[in-house]
Each structure stands twice: as C-alpha cells, then as structure tokens.
Amino acid sequence: MAKKIRIFSLANKLGLRTEALIKVLSDMGVEDVTPASAVDPDTASAAVELLAEQAEEARRQAQAAAEVQAAAQETRAEAEDTEEVAGEEEEWEEEFTPPVHDADLKEGLAELEQYLTELQAATEQERPETPAIKPLSELAARPTGKRPESAVDVPPVVTVLGHVDHGKTTLLDALRQTDVVSSESGGITQHIGASEVSVDGHTIVFIDTPGHEAFTAMRARGAQVTDVAILVVAADDGVMPQTVEAINHIRAAGVPMIVAINKIDLPNADPATVQQQLLQHEIVPEELGGQTIVVPISALKKEGLQELLEMILLVAEVEQLWADPQGDFVGVVIESSIDPSEGPLATVLTRNGTISVGDIMVCGAAWGRVRRLRNWRGKSVKSMGPGHPVEVVGLSDIVEAGEIMQLASSTRQARSLAEEAQQTKRERSLMGQAEVQLRQLQRQFGPEQLKELNIVLKSDVWGSAQAVEASLHKLAKQLGEIQINVVHSGVGEVTQSDVLLAAASKAIIMGFRVDVSPEARRAAQDEHVEIRSYEVIYEVLDDIRRAMVGMLEPIYEEHPIGEAEVLQTFTSSRFGTIAGCRVTSGRLARGARIEVMRNGAQIFDGELSSLRRFENDVAMVEAPQECGVAADDFDAWEPGDTITAYQEVEVARSLSGQAAESSNS
Ligand code: GDP
C-alpha cells in the first residue's frame, strides 16, 4: 500500500498555503478535506501536476505578453534606425532562450518539477512497467483467441443508422427511457455520448450519435466499435438515399445489421413495401426467407422496443463478446469536447483493462493524468472496467473520435508517445499523399497477386451509376487480374461521408459528372483519400486500364514553397553556423532544397538539413515565424541573405491529355 500524505505537509513541501492546495484538490473533485486529511500519492501527484500546469500557463501568458512587448519595441527600433543590428541580436537571444520574466515563478516551478519527479519515482516503483505499444487498430478490435480466466462478458455496442427524420434520435431517447434503473435514480444528469440500457439482466451500450458519418469517421481512424448496427427505416417513407448509404456503410464495416421499421403507428405505414424495397438492396428479411432480422417498432409510442432489445442480445450472443479487466487498458474515443472549468473531456469506450483516477493516459497527441471519471449517467467513479463508456477528465487536449486511448507507465513515457503521435501526424499531412491511389495499384501488389480495387462511386443520375458500375465489372472480367469492389454507389456530389467511407474502406472515390463539396475536398486532404473526377465512361475505364499496367506514374514538379530572410547568424557547437531567419512567405521544411541568394547572385544550392524553433528540432516553420536554419554543406551565412525553399509537388495529370495519348495507342 502506498503511503498517504497529509494535506498540510504536502502544502508545506510545495511552499503553498494549505487553503490553496485544498482549492486545487476541490477543482479536481476531491471534496471534504481538511488540512489534517491524508491523500494518496496519485491524488497528490495529480494535484502537483495541476499546480504545475497552472504555473506553466501563467508563465506562458507572461511570455506572450513579453513577446508582444518585444515586437512593439522592435517596430519602434526599426522605425528609429533600420541599420541598427544590435537590437536584432538581442531579439535572437530571446528567440532561442525563452525568457522567464518572473524569477520567483521560475524557481517555484523548478521546485515543483523536482518534487513531482520524486513523487512520481516513488509512485512508479509500485507500478509494473506496461509493455511496448502494439499497432493501434489491432488494439481497438475485440479480443479473440483464448479467453483468459479473468475475462468477463461485455455488453454489445450498438449504433443506430438510417435516413434523416426516420426516427433515430427518438428511438435512442425511447430506449434510454426503457431503462428502469436510470429513471429510479432520478434520470440521467448529463449525457456523455453513449448510454447503457439493461434488458433481462443484460446490458447494451448505445452510441448516442446516430448516423453513418460518425460511425464511419471512427472506422476511418481504425476503430470499429460497433457490434450491431440498427438500420431505422420509416414505414411511411421507405428506403431513401441515406438508407442506401447507411446499408453500404454497415456492409463495408462487416457489422451485423438489424432493421427497425419505425413509425408503424402511422395510418400510412406500409412495412410490407419496406421489406420489398430492402430486397432490392440485397437485404432479405427473415419473413421472406432470408437472414436479416426485421422488427416493426414505433419509437414514439414505445412499441416493439423490448423485442428490438432482445434481438440485439440475440445477435450479440453469437459473437461472444468478452474482455479482460486485468489486461492492458485500451479505450476508443467516442466524442471529445472542452469544458470551461474542467478542460478537455473525452468519452471513451473501454475495450479492455481498467482505467482509474490517477492513471497516466495517452491518446493520440494528447496525454495527462486521469483527474476524474464519470459513468454514462454523469456520476463520478473511481475506475471503469471493460465494456462501458466513461468520461475522462485530465487530457491535455481534445481528441478525435476513433482515437485509441492507452495508459503509460510514467508521464515521461506518455509525453514521448504523444509527441511521437503528433510528429507522425504532421509528417503524414506534410506528405499529403493518398493512402490508396489508382496509380499505385501496380506497385502495391506483386505481379502474381489479384489486384483488388475498392471504389466509392458517385454519379449524376442512377442511370449513369449503373452504366459505370456495369462497365467496371466488365473491364475487371476482361483484365482478369483485377477485382473491383464498388463499396458504395450513390447519386449526387461527393460528400464528406463518402470520403470517410473511402478512408475506412481503403477505397478511391470516382466522381462521374458530379462536383465535390468543399467539406469533402478538405476531408479528402485530411484523410488522404484520392478523388478522381470523370465526364465520360471511357475515361474511367481508360484510367483503370492504365493503372493496371502502372502507367499512371505521377509527374513531379519542383515548386517554391516559401521564402525566408536571414536576420542574424550565430555559432553553435553542435550545428556550426546557424542562420537566424524570419520566414517571410510560405514555409521552410527540413530536407527541402534551398537556394540562398545574396545581392541577386546565388551563393548556395543544397539541402536544408536542420530546422529549429526555440530549442526544438522541427519539420516545418511557417511565415511569419522565426527559426534557426543550418545546411550541412554551407555555413557562410550573412544577414540579409534570402532563402527560397523548394519541394517536389505531385502534379495532377490532365485527363484530356491521357485520353488523347491513349487514343493514339
Ligand atoms: P432522426 O433524424 O432520424 O434522428 O429522426 P427523429 O428522431 O428526429 O424523428 C423525426 C420525426 O419523426 C420527429 O418528429 C419524431 O417525433 C417523429 N417520429 C419518430 N419516431 C416516430 C414514430 O415511431 N412514430 C411517429 N408517428 N413519429 C415518429
């Protein structure tokens, strides 16, 4: 058992008034403490960290204020004398050693950090080291294989999908109300993004955000949390475009589906027609001799809900879901937001293991110590075992849905994992390359392998969608060595949801006589999805044919990406001569080719080998920031030199060019 620390002695150690420490503890949710109360090392450590954060924030604000002041001074100095170099020198000193304006604060912070390190070292001795990190998508999946002794059954996770206004939200509300326990305990105080419903002694977890965008966004990040999907179809409206989209998204995810035909209370409800319409999309209801469970319901009148819940359990039973509370903790983020008083919040579905207050967590580029946990009803809990949603307070930043949360064995490990994640993300976005590209088709597979191409197809009208699809399959047959899977075929512009589906299904998007919405374009860039637009079927087929023989090789052109001006030079024992620069436009990137000009003449042409901002090595610096630049093969920098950075940029091939070329062949 770890030794507890009394509040007054902890305050004493920290050089704080006891009241100030009690206030911090109360911010963390630790109530009813007096100076004589004792807290465990985890809580003490969390309090110290919070204090350190507050001190750091104060320092940052002081520094920001100082920078504003320095900038103002600089402007004044420039106005007075543009030849004056001494001022710039001072400025560079500042740029590379962040000034601390409050000596007491600095000293206090150093002490805090020292104490924190000691405290952590003492606490960490009691914890076993967690093993090395496995690939994230693997961790997010349900455990398979041998079930350990300590394993427990876990509830299925259900997502509700379907066309707008068909009653998804009403259904989720109605299901929550069927849970007697929650109404007995005075209802739900606060939604955390997922709910639990109990039926016949079993629990079912519902994701509160309905719709296929959220469902697929999580998949696109590598996390497939849904065990059973409910497709809601309104009995008076039937299968609509978003119903078809939802069907395709569910199929692409390979998740079992239950159809809920809703609004059967309406006089014009026609469930039989809905069943017929489903057949057209290859969903065969049990009633018509197929496999798909269809439950008629009225979410509004709360009819058929019990049966729907029982069917969910039935489907889930087949999957035999279990997790190990004693295993390594893995959680998947369902949603994340920022609370003005508590900071970043994340609702996490615990997949395996247990998370407790005081644990050190890492989630993508964010990390922190768990300050508070809340169950789905918004009640504070000390820990949460697998299978349940939990809201976590204490992360350094908000995180994306679908991101994986893990625990670290020390704050140092957490910080370095978070930094690594941040760096990978940045580098990936700098590369800006699509994950699956048509032109890569040839390269991605060996010569003997069957080439598989997943396509999300969007067309102007159904007629052309069918025509394109038919031609694609015909072509695949002709070529023999390629399998084309149309993951989704729809009518209308390319939307964000198409992009997410393509990202999750490792597909490319083909737009046939349709536009791409601005959100979709942005998403395609973020998710690294290739979108190709076509006007005639011939171009589509030609493109695939060329991809097959590796003829869609990219064309690279070198483009200028940014400019910088050398303000001052200085020498570093590690890097030789460093040019202190201001980026005047665009960006500088490590590894970019640079051209250095002086008085209109080129004095260097080579690689930018080191890029630093403050004390850190960085991959990129954007205008109007300042940075330190070094080149391995050049050190004759002088103030006034200008730098132009170049990078190879992939140039889109013009379709007309391709068509013209191929008609000759
Ligand atoms: P969502 O867009 O799919 O989330 O749909 P909503 O849950 O917001 O429902 C859309 C509309 O349909 C609302 O006016 C609901 O009151 C209504 N509605 C939902 N379920 C039923 C039902 O079972 N019967 C009837 N008559 N109306 C319903």
XYZ file of C-alpha atoms and ligand atoms in Angstrom, residues 163-170 262-263 265-266 298-300, ligand 1:
43
model
C -32.263 8.291 -43.337
C -32.863 11.704 -41.755
C -36.178 12.041 -39.880
C -36.801 8.316 -39.849
C -36.639 8.408 -36.044
C -33.081 7.555 -34.985
C -32.934 10.133 -32.193
C -36.449 9.332 -30.998
C -40.263 2.588 -37.441
C -43.424 4.698 -37.242
C -48.289 3.729 -35.613
C -48.890 5.995 -38.614
C -42.908 2.768 -33.010
C -40.224 4.795 -31.284
C -42.805 7.463 -30.485
P -33.772 11.327 -36.986
O -33.462 12.463 -37.910
O -33.682 10.016 -37.689
O -32.997 11.337 -35.704
O -35.322 11.462 -36.626
P -36.030 11.987 -35.289
O -35.875 11.027 -34.183
O -35.615 13.395 -35.061
O -37.546 11.926 -35.726
C -38.063 12.680 -36.804
C -39.544 12.920 -36.594
O -40.244 11.696 -36.625
C -39.870 13.544 -35.240
O -40.894 14.490 -35.435
C -40.368 12.376 -34.422
O -41.303 12.759 -33.436
C -41.038 11.530 -35.475
N -41.054 10.122 -35.100
C -40.015 9.374 -34.688
N -40.420 8.125 -34.415
C -41.741 8.074 -34.658
C -42.729 7.042 -34.565
O -42.486 5.911 -34.180
N -43.999 7.378 -34.919
C -44.317 8.635 -35.342
N -45.594 8.859 -35.663
N -43.423 9.609 -35.438
C -42.147 9.348 -35.099
